[in-house]
Coordinates of C-alpha atoms and ligand atoms in Angstrom, one line a residue:
Chain A
M1 CA 167.6 46.8 73.6
I2 CA 170.5 46.9 76.0
P3 CA 174.1 45.4 75.2
A4 CA 175.5 42.5 77.0
S5 CA 177.4 43.2 80.2
F6 CA 181.1 44.3 79.7
D7 CA 183.9 45.9 81.5
Y8 CA 184.9 49.4 80.5
V9 CA 188.2 50.9 80.5
A10 CA 188.8 54.7 79.3
P11 CA 192.6 55.0 78.7
Q12 CA 194.0 58.7 78.7
S13 CA 196.7 58.0 76.2
L14 CA 197.5 56.2 73.0
T15 CA 200.1 54.2 74.8
D16 CA 197.6 53.1 77.5
A17 CA 195.0 52.2 74.8
L18 CA 197.5 50.0 72.9
A19 CA 198.3 48.3 76.3
A20 CA 194.6 47.7 77.1
L21 CA 194.4 46.1 73.7
A22 CA 197.4 43.9 74.2
E23 CA 196.1 42.8 77.6
H24 CA 192.4 42.1 76.5
G25 CA 193.0 40.8 73.1
D26 CA 190.4 39.1 71.2
D27 CA 187.8 39.8 74.0
A28 CA 188.2 43.5 73.6
K29 CA 186.4 46.0 71.3
V30 CA 187.5 49.7 70.7
L31 CA 184.8 52.4 71.1
A32 CA 185.3 55.6 69.0
G33 CA 182.1 57.7 68.6
G34 CA 180.0 54.5 69.1
Q35 CA 177.5 55.2 66.2
S36 CA 178.2 52.0 64.5
L37 CA 179.4 49.9 67.5
L38 CA 176.6 50.6 69.9
P39 CA 173.9 49.6 67.5
I40 CA 175.8 46.4 67.0
L41 CA 176.2 45.9 70.8
R42 CA 172.6 46.8 71.3
M43 CA 171.4 44.2 68.7
R44 CA 173.8 41.7 70.4
L45 CA 175.6 40.9 67.1
N46 CA 178.7 41.2 69.1
A47 CA 179.4 40.8 72.9
P48 CA 183.0 41.9 73.8
S49 CA 183.9 41.3 77.4
V50 CA 185.9 44.7 77.4
V51 CA 185.1 48.0 75.8
I52 CA 188.2 50.1 75.3
D53 CA 186.9 53.8 75.0
L54 CA 189.1 56.3 73.1
G55 CA 187.2 59.2 74.0
K56 CA 189.7 60.3 76.6
V57 CA 192.7 60.0 74.2
T58 CA 192.8 63.5 73.1
E59 CA 196.0 63.1 70.9
L60 CA 193.9 61.2 68.5
Q61 CA 191.5 64.3 67.9
G62 CA 192.0 67.4 65.8
I63 CA 193.1 68.5 62.2
S64 CA 196.6 69.9 61.6
D65 CA 198.2 71.3 58.5
E66 CA 201.6 69.7 57.7
G67 CA 202.6 71.7 54.6
D68 CA 201.7 69.5 51.8
H69 CA 199.4 67.3 53.8
L70 CA 196.5 67.6 56.1
V71 CA 196.6 65.3 59.1
I72 CA 193.4 64.3 60.7
G73 CA 193.3 62.4 64.1
A74 CA 191.3 59.2 64.0
M75 CA 189.0 60.4 66.8
T76 CA 188.2 63.7 65.0
T77 CA 184.4 63.8 64.7
Y78 CA 182.3 64.3 61.5
A79 CA 181.2 67.6 62.9
A80 CA 184.8 68.8 63.4
V81 CA 185.7 68.0 59.9
L82 CA 182.7 69.9 58.6
A83 CA 183.6 72.9 60.7
S84 CA 187.1 72.9 59.3
E85 CA 188.2 75.5 56.9
A86 CA 191.5 73.5 56.2
V87 CA 189.5 70.5 55.0
S88 CA 187.1 72.5 53.0
T89 CA 189.9 74.4 51.3
H90 CA 192.5 71.6 50.8
A91 CA 190.4 68.4 50.8
A92 CA 186.9 69.6 49.7
L93 CA 185.9 66.2 48.6
L94 CA 186.0 65.0 52.3
S95 CA 183.9 67.8 53.6
K96 CA 181.2 67.1 50.9
A97 CA 181.1 63.5 51.4
V98 CA 180.9 63.9 55.3
A99 CA 178.1 66.5 54.9
T100 CA 175.8 63.6 53.7
V101 CA 176.6 61.1 56.4
A102 CA 173.5 60.2 58.7
D103 CA 172.1 63.3 60.6
P104 CA 173.5 66.1 62.6
Q105 CA 173.3 64.1 65.9
I106 CA 175.2 61.1 64.5
R107 CA 177.8 63.7 63.0
H108 CA 178.5 65.1 66.4
R109 CA 179.7 61.8 67.8
G110 CA 180.8 59.7 64.8
T111 CA 184.5 59.9 63.9
V112 CA 186.4 59.6 60.6
G113 CA 188.7 57.0 62.2
G114 CA 185.7 54.9 63.5
A115 CA 184.1 55.0 60.1
L116 CA 187.1 53.9 58.1
V117 CA 187.9 51.0 60.5
H118 CA 184.2 50.0 60.3
A119 CA 184.5 49.9 56.7
D120 CA 180.9 49.3 55.7
P121 CA 180.8 49.3 52.0
A122 CA 177.8 51.7 51.8
G123 CA 179.8 54.0 54.1
D124 CA 180.5 57.6 52.7
V125 CA 183.9 58.4 54.0
G126 CA 186.0 55.5 52.0
A127 CA 185.4 56.8 48.6
P128 CA 186.8 60.3 49.1
V129 CA 189.6 59.1 51.2
L130 CA 190.5 56.7 48.5
A131 CA 190.1 59.2 45.6
L132 CA 192.2 61.8 47.6
D133 CA 195.1 59.3 47.7
A134 CA 195.0 59.5 51.5
E135 CA 197.5 57.5 53.7
L136 CA 196.4 55.8 56.9
V137 CA 198.5 55.6 60.0
I138 CA 198.4 52.6 62.2
A139 CA 199.8 52.2 65.5
G140 CA 200.9 48.6 66.8
Q141 CA 202.4 47.1 70.0
G142 CA 205.7 48.6 71.2
G143 CA 205.0 52.0 69.7
A144 CA 205.6 50.8 66.1
T145 CA 203.7 52.7 63.5
R146 CA 203.1 52.0 59.8
T147 CA 201.6 54.0 56.9
V148 CA 199.3 52.2 54.5
P149 CA 197.9 53.9 51.4
A150 CA 194.4 54.0 51.1
A151 CA 194.4 51.6 48.2
D152 CA 195.8 48.9 50.4
F153 CA 193.7 49.7 53.5
F154 CA 190.3 48.5 52.6
E155 CA 190.5 44.6 52.4
D156 CA 186.9 43.4 52.3
L157 CA 183.4 43.9 53.8
F158 CA 184.0 45.3 57.3
T159 CA 187.8 44.5 57.1
T160 CA 190.7 46.7 56.8
A161 CA 194.5 46.6 57.3
V162 CA 194.2 47.4 61.1
G163 CA 195.0 44.3 63.1
E164 CA 193.4 43.2 66.2
D165 CA 196.1 44.7 68.4
E166 CA 196.5 47.8 66.4
L167 CA 194.7 51.3 66.3
L168 CA 194.2 53.5 63.3
T169 CA 195.6 56.9 64.5
Q170 CA 195.7 59.3 61.6
I171 CA 194.4 60.0 58.0
R172 CA 197.0 61.8 56.0
I173 CA 195.4 63.6 53.1
P174 CA 197.6 65.2 50.3
K175 CA 196.3 68.9 49.7
H176 CA 194.1 69.1 46.7
T177 CA 193.9 72.9 47.0
G178 CA 191.9 74.5 44.2
W179 CA 190.4 71.2 43.0
G180 CA 186.7 71.2 42.7
A181 CA 184.7 68.5 44.4
H182 CA 181.4 66.8 44.4
Y183 CA 179.8 63.9 46.4
E184 CA 176.8 62.6 44.6
K185 CA 174.8 60.2 46.8
F186 CA 171.8 58.3 45.6
V187 CA 169.2 57.5 48.0
R188 CA 165.4 56.9 47.8
V189 CA 164.6 58.5 51.1
S190 CA 166.3 61.0 53.2
H191 CA 168.6 59.6 56.0
Q192 CA 169.4 56.6 54.1
W193 CA 172.7 54.9 53.4
S194 CA 174.1 55.2 49.9
I195 CA 172.7 52.9 47.3
V196 CA 175.6 54.2 45.2
A197 CA 177.6 57.3 45.6
V198 CA 180.4 58.8 43.7
A199 CA 183.1 61.1 44.9
A200 CA 184.8 63.3 42.3
T201 CA 187.4 65.9 42.6
V202 CA 188.8 67.6 39.4
R203 CA 191.6 70.1 38.7
A204 CA 190.1 72.2 36.0
E205 CA 192.3 74.5 33.6
G206 CA 190.7 76.9 31.4
G207 CA 187.4 75.0 30.9
S208 CA 189.0 71.6 30.4
I209 CA 189.9 68.8 32.8
A210 CA 193.7 68.5 33.8
E211 CA 193.2 65.8 36.3
A212 CA 190.4 63.9 37.9
R213 CA 190.0 61.5 40.9
V214 CA 186.9 59.4 41.2
G215 CA 185.9 57.0 44.1
L216 CA 182.8 54.8 44.1
T217 CA 180.6 53.9 47.2
N218 CA 178.7 50.6 47.4
M219 CA 179.9 49.3 44.0
G220 CA 181.7 46.4 45.7
S221 CA 182.9 45.1 49.0
T222 CA 185.2 48.0 49.5
P223 CA 185.3 51.6 48.1
L224 CA 186.6 51.4 44.6
R225 CA 188.7 53.9 42.2
A226 CA 187.1 54.4 38.7
T227 CA 190.5 54.5 37.0
A228 CA 189.4 54.1 33.6
V229 CA 187.1 57.2 34.0
E230 CA 189.9 59.3 35.5
Q231 CA 192.1 58.5 32.6
A232 CA 189.3 59.2 30.1
L233 CA 188.7 62.6 31.6
V234 CA 192.2 63.9 31.3
G235 CA 192.3 66.7 28.7
Q236 CA 188.5 66.7 28.1
S237 CA 186.5 69.9 28.1
A238 CA 184.1 70.1 30.9
T239 CA 180.9 69.7 28.8
E240 CA 178.0 67.4 29.2
E241 CA 178.6 65.4 26.2
A242 CA 182.6 65.0 26.8
V243 CA 182.1 64.0 30.4
R244 CA 179.3 61.6 29.6
Q245 CA 181.4 59.7 27.2
A246 CA 184.2 59.7 29.6
C247 CA 182.0 58.4 32.5
A248 CA 180.4 55.6 30.4
R249 CA 182.9 52.9 31.9
A250 CA 182.5 54.0 35.4
A251 CA 181.4 50.6 36.5
D252 CA 184.2 48.8 34.8
G253 CA 185.9 46.4 37.2
T254 CA 183.2 46.8 39.9
N255 CA 181.2 44.1 41.6
P256 CA 178.2 45.8 43.0
P257 CA 175.7 44.0 45.3
S258 CA 172.1 43.2 44.5
D259 CA 169.5 43.9 47.3
L260 CA 166.1 45.4 47.7
N261 CA 167.3 48.8 46.8
G262 CA 168.5 47.7 43.3
D263 CA 170.2 44.8 41.6
A264 CA 173.8 44.9 40.3
D265 CA 172.9 46.0 36.9
Y266 CA 170.8 48.9 38.1
R267 CA 173.9 50.0 40.3
R268 CA 176.2 49.7 37.3
H269 CA 173.9 52.1 35.4
L270 CA 173.6 54.4 38.4
A271 CA 177.3 54.5 38.6
S272 CA 177.9 56.0 35.2
V273 CA 175.1 58.6 35.6
L274 CA 176.3 59.6 39.0
T275 CA 179.8 59.8 37.9
R276 CA 178.8 62.2 35.2
R277 CA 176.7 64.3 37.5
A278 CA 179.6 64.2 40.1
V279 CA 182.2 65.1 37.7
L280 CA 180.3 67.9 36.0
A281 CA 179.6 69.3 39.5
A282 CA 183.2 69.2 40.7
A283 CA 184.3 70.8 37.4
G284 CA 181.9 73.5 38.1
A285 CA 180.0 73.1 34.8
Chain B
M1 CA 180.0 49.1 88.2
T2 CA 181.6 52.3 87.0
R3 CA 181.6 55.7 89.0
I4 CA 180.4 58.7 86.8
T5 CA 180.0 62.3 87.5
V6 CA 177.9 64.1 85.1
T7 CA 176.2 67.5 85.1
V8 CA 172.5 67.1 83.9
D9 CA 170.3 70.3 83.3
G10 CA 172.7 72.1 85.7
V11 CA 172.8 69.5 88.6
E12 CA 175.7 67.5 89.3
Y13 CA 175.2 63.8 89.9
S14 CA 177.6 61.1 90.9
D15 CA 176.4 57.5 90.4
D16 CA 177.7 54.0 90.2
I17 CA 176.3 52.3 87.1
E18 CA 176.8 49.4 84.8
P19 CA 179.1 50.4 81.8
R20 CA 176.4 49.0 79.5
T21 CA 173.8 51.6 80.6
L22 CA 172.7 53.7 77.7
L23 CA 172.6 57.5 78.5
V24 CA 168.8 57.6 77.8
Y25 CA 168.2 55.0 80.3
Y26 CA 170.4 56.8 83.0
L27 CA 168.5 59.9 82.4
R28 CA 165.2 58.1 82.7
Q29 CA 165.6 55.3 85.2
N30 CA 168.5 56.8 87.4
L31 CA 167.4 60.4 87.3
G32 CA 163.9 60.1 86.7
K33 CA 164.1 62.6 83.8
T34 CA 161.4 60.9 81.6
G35 CA 161.1 63.9 79.4
T36 CA 163.6 62.3 77.1
V37 CA 162.0 59.4 75.5
V38 CA 162.8 56.2 73.5
G39 CA 161.1 56.0 70.1
C40 CA 163.0 53.4 68.1
D41 CA 166.0 52.1 69.9
T42 CA 167.8 51.7 66.5
S43 CA 169.1 55.5 66.7
N44 CA 167.0 56.5 63.7
C45 CA 164.0 58.4 65.1
G46 CA 165.7 61.1 67.2
A47 CA 163.1 61.1 69.9
C48 CA 165.9 60.6 72.5
T49 CA 167.9 63.7 71.5
V50 CA 169.7 65.6 74.2
H51 CA 172.7 68.1 74.2
L52 CA 176.0 66.7 75.3
D53 CA 178.5 69.6 76.0
G54 CA 176.1 71.7 74.0
R55 CA 175.7 69.7 71.0
S56 CA 172.8 67.4 70.0
V57 CA 173.3 63.6 70.4
K58 CA 170.9 60.5 70.2
S59 CA 171.1 59.6 73.8
C60 CA 170.1 55.9 73.0
N61 CA 173.3 55.8 71.1
V62 CA 175.6 57.0 73.8
L63 CA 176.9 55.1 76.8
A64 CA 176.2 56.9 80.2
V65 CA 180.0 56.3 81.0
Q66 CA 180.9 58.3 77.8
A67 CA 179.3 61.4 79.6
D68 CA 181.4 61.1 82.6
G69 CA 182.7 64.5 83.3
H70 CA 180.5 66.2 80.8
E71 CA 177.3 68.3 80.7
V72 CA 174.0 67.0 79.5
T73 CA 170.9 69.2 78.8
T74 CA 167.5 67.5 78.2
I75 CA 164.3 69.0 77.3
E76 CA 163.6 69.3 81.0
G77 CA 166.4 71.8 81.3
L78 CA 165.3 74.2 78.6
A79 CA 162.7 76.4 80.4
A80 CA 164.4 79.1 82.5
D81 CA 162.8 81.0 85.3
G82 CA 159.5 79.4 85.0
Q83 CA 159.2 80.6 81.4
L84 CA 159.3 78.2 78.2
H85 CA 162.2 78.4 76.0
P86 CA 161.2 80.2 72.7
M87 CA 161.5 77.0 71.0
Q88 CA 159.0 75.2 73.2
Q89 CA 156.8 78.3 73.1
A90 CA 156.8 78.4 69.2
F91 CA 155.9 74.6 69.1
H92 CA 153.0 75.2 71.3
E93 CA 151.8 78.2 69.4
S94 CA 152.4 76.8 65.8
H95 CA 150.6 73.4 66.7
A96 CA 153.7 71.6 66.0
L97 CA 152.7 68.4 67.7
Q98 CA 150.1 66.0 67.7
C99 CA 150.8 62.8 70.0
G100 CA 153.9 64.8 71.2
Y101 CA 156.2 61.7 71.3
C102 CA 158.8 63.2 68.8
T103 CA 158.6 66.7 70.4
P104 CA 161.3 66.5 73.0
G105 CA 163.8 65.3 70.4
M106 CA 162.5 67.7 67.8
I107 CA 162.9 70.8 70.0
M108 CA 166.4 69.6 71.1
Q109 CA 167.6 69.2 67.6
A110 CA 165.9 72.4 66.5
C111 CA 167.8 74.4 69.2
D112 CA 170.9 72.7 68.1
L113 CA 170.4 73.7 64.4
L114 CA 169.7 77.4 65.4
K115 CA 173.3 77.4 67.2
D116 CA 175.0 77.0 63.9
N117 CA 172.3 78.8 61.7
P118 CA 170.2 81.5 63.5
D119 CA 168.2 82.2 60.2
P120 CA 167.7 78.9 58.4
S121 CA 165.8 78.5 55.2
E122 CA 162.9 75.9 55.1
Q123 CA 165.3 73.5 53.3
E124 CA 167.9 74.1 56.0
I125 CA 165.3 73.4 58.7
R126 CA 164.2 70.1 56.9
E127 CA 167.7 69.1 56.6
G128 CA 168.7 69.9 60.1
L129 CA 165.8 67.7 61.4
E130 CA 166.8 64.8 59.1
G131 CA 167.4 62.6 62.0
N132 CA 164.2 63.2 63.8
L133 CA 161.1 61.4 62.6
C134 CA 157.4 62.5 63.4
R135 CA 154.7 60.2 62.5
C136 CA 151.7 62.6 63.0
T137 CA 152.4 66.1 61.9
G138 CA 153.8 65.8 58.3
Y139 CA 156.5 68.2 59.4
H140 CA 154.9 71.2 58.1
N141 CA 153.9 72.9 61.4
I142 CA 157.4 71.8 63.0
V143 CA 159.1 73.8 60.2
R144 CA 156.8 76.7 60.9
A145 CA 157.5 76.6 64.6
V146 CA 161.3 76.5 64.1
Q147 CA 161.0 79.5 61.7
H148 CA 158.9 81.3 64.3
A149 CA 161.3 80.5 67.3
A150 CA 164.4 81.6 64.9
A151 CA 162.7 84.8 64.4
A152 CA 161.8 85.4 68.2
M153 CA 165.4 84.4 69.2
R154 CA 166.9 86.7 66.8
Q155 CA 164.8 89.5 67.9
G156 CA 165.6 88.5 71.5
T157 CA 169.3 89.0 70.9
E158 CA 169.1 92.0 68.8
A159 CA 166.5 93.7 71.1
P160 CA 166.2 92.0 74.3
A161 CA 164.1 94.7 75.9
D162 CA 160.9 93.9 73.9
S163 CA 161.3 90.2 73.3
A164 CA 160.3 87.4 75.7
V165 CA 163.2 85.4 75.2
P166 CA 164.1 85.3 78.7
A167 CA 161.4 87.8 79.1
A168 CA 159.9 87.1 82.5
G169 CA 161.1 89.4 85.2
P170 CA 163.8 88.0 87.4
G171 CA 162.5 85.2 89.5
A172 CA 159.0 85.9 88.3
P173 CA 156.5 83.6 90.3
E174 CA 155.3 80.9 88.2
P175 CA 151.5 81.2 87.7
A176 CA 151.4 84.9 87.6
T177 CA 153.5 85.2 84.2
A178 CA 150.9 83.1 82.3
G179 CA 148.8 86.2 81.8
V180 CA 146.0 84.8 79.8
G181 CA 144.9 82.8 82.9
A182 CA 144.4 79.3 81.4
A183 CA 147.4 77.8 83.0
G184 CA 146.5 75.5 85.8
P185 CA 148.7 75.3 88.8
E186 CA 150.7 72.5 87.8
M187 CA 151.2 73.5 84.3
P188 CA 154.5 75.6 83.4
P189 CA 153.5 79.2 82.8
G190 CA 152.9 79.7 79.0
E191 CA 151.7 76.3 78.5
G192 CA 148.0 77.6 78.7
A193 CA 148.7 80.8 77.0
P194 CA 148.1 80.3 73.3
V195 CA 149.7 83.6 72.1
S196 CA 150.8 85.3 75.3
A197 CA 151.1 88.9 74.0
G198 CA 154.3 90.7 74.5
S199 CA 156.1 87.5 75.3
T200 CA 156.7 86.1 72.0
G201 CA 158.1 88.7 69.8
E202 CA 156.8 89.5 66.2
G203 CA 157.8 86.5 64.4
V204 CA 155.8 84.1 66.3
T205 CA 152.4 85.6 65.6
A206 CA 153.1 86.5 62.1
Ligands
FAD301 C1 171.1 55.9 62.1 C2 172.5 55.7 61.5 C3 172.6 56.4 60.0 C4 173.8 56.2 59.6 N1 174.0 56.7 58.3 C5 175.1 56.7 57.7 C6 175.5 57.2 56.4 O1 174.5 57.7 55.6 N2 176.7 57.1 55.8 C7 177.7 56.7 56.7 O2 178.8 56.8 56.0 N3 177.6 56.1 57.8 C8 176.4 56.1 58.5 N4 176.3 55.7 59.7 C9 177.4 55.2 60.5 C10 178.3 56.3 61.1 O3 178.9 56.9 60.0 C11 179.3 55.7 62.1 O4 179.5 56.7 63.0 C12 180.5 55.4 61.7 O5 180.5 54.4 60.8 C13 181.5 54.7 62.8 O6 182.2 55.8 63.4 P1 182.4 55.9 65.0 O7 183.2 56.8 65.4 O8 181.1 56.1 65.6 O9 183.0 54.4 65.5 P2 182.5 53.2 66.4 O10 181.2 52.9 66.1 O11 182.9 53.5 67.8 O12 183.5 52.0 65.9 C14 183.3 51.4 64.6 C15 184.2 50.3 64.6 O13 185.7 50.6 64.3 C16 186.4 50.2 65.4 N5 187.3 51.5 65.7 C17 186.8 52.7 65.8 N6 188.0 53.5 65.9 C18 189.0 52.9 65.8 C19 190.5 53.1 65.8 N7 190.9 54.3 66.0 N8 191.3 52.1 65.6 C20 190.9 50.8 65.4 N9 189.6 50.4 65.4 C21 188.7 51.4 65.7 C22 185.6 49.8 66.5 O14 186.1 48.9 67.3 C23 184.4 49.4 65.8 O15 184.5 48.0 65.4 C24 175.0 55.8 60.3 C25 174.7 55.4 61.6 C26 173.5 55.4 62.2 C27 173.4 55.0 63.5
FES302 S1 165.4 56.3 70.5 FE1 167.1 57.2 70.0 S2 167.1 57.6 68.0 FE2 165.1 56.6 68.3
FES303 S1 153.7 64.5 67.1 FE1 153.4 62.4 67.0 S2 155.3 61.6 66.5 FE2 155.5 63.8 66.1

């Protein structure tokens, strides 16, 4: 399958990329790693007349340490995230989740920014970014930038706060140094998208849980926080029974899909089981 | 049409192409490098795997224009000096293929895996090949081939003198190196040599 014809531009800077977006507007589509967009173009689910490739905008690539935050450029590949000691030290939850995405070849091309803007509810990057209280930096026309908390970034299925003439530029993650982390992804076969997955990161103090953050993948049209669980975990000892009780309400407030992999009730059940597993693993229990 | 310049298997090419051209079709149709195949066209099977700047990608899921200014290695660029790459040799010797359709992608991905992890466990090999599907072999012999190649390549880097990794003498003439004598004139040397002694290292025959 071959995409429909399009014109191709490969700007060298963020300024030029924004100018290209302004010029072509609705007819244009931004290309990051292409690992979601190219399958869409090949199946002709979309046929933009212009493709704006961000591959040469080097200022959007790379990971930097800004004191209490890590800053990940939108065009940073999954592979670069996995290779980063800064990420595994200060935002281990993201490394753990990214390691489960697709396969090595796709992780060499796919970018964190592309995954977030694509906003597939079964995608594995949203839940950890949400659980880590990240902020997303969005550049608009005229050089304006705005910063959106992850909780406001995901709006609906495949819909985020990034407007049509805007670009996601950075993911800013507050450091969670010393927090344990685990991403529990439930699939039936290897190389599958999450049926449900749970991203948990925990700060343990002397065998009990001082703080916990829990994000859910594919339990609604966007990634969700299991806030009831987070609160119930505070002060609990990191034992099977205590964690089981705290995780019982993991599916509260969710609206999971029903499909061939499982109906909504099954997913609700999975959410509490997987949350228990993820929290126990994150707490090192 | 967009002008691209790309180095493929060590040779630089410049071509005017339609931006929608997928890298795999550029390789196959423009350059005639049909060693890289299309298996699924949905980016699942990995048969089209090549290296872009030294790392594996699915060439059905990359535009040729995205390779502009970069370097591509295909299965056709692995053998050096008429000598199969140790991974190719190990697939041959471990009977790691039946129909052979997945093989170019398997080999390219297996080589990528060893770059990060020269001594992978069985589990690590299976996970490293997660994006490559084989309908014939049941994967067992593929895993063995990767283990054997890894052993041969480690030996090659530790003790280059008695390993075959690039073992043929400099500029060795093609048919002469096959040794066992089964290689026809148009077969790459080694292809006809089930276990060409002295050219495989211990791990391969173990
Ligand atoms: C076989 C296969 C299996 C997969 N399995 C998984 C899986 O298990 N888990 C998972 O999470 N994902 C999976 N994916 C999807 C993969 O993670 C994609 O790489 C990712 O969703 C998109 O990132 P990208 O950089 O490739 O973006 P692209 O495909 O290039 O772009 C995606 C979308 O985001 C827009 N966009 C990209 N960057 C920006 C930006 N900076 N600003 C504004 N808009 C932008 C594009 O216009 C496009 O609409 C799989 C993909 C394939 C092909
Ligand atoms: S043809 Fe590229 S992954 Fe199957
Ligand atoms: S050998 Fe036939 S698909 Fe792998």
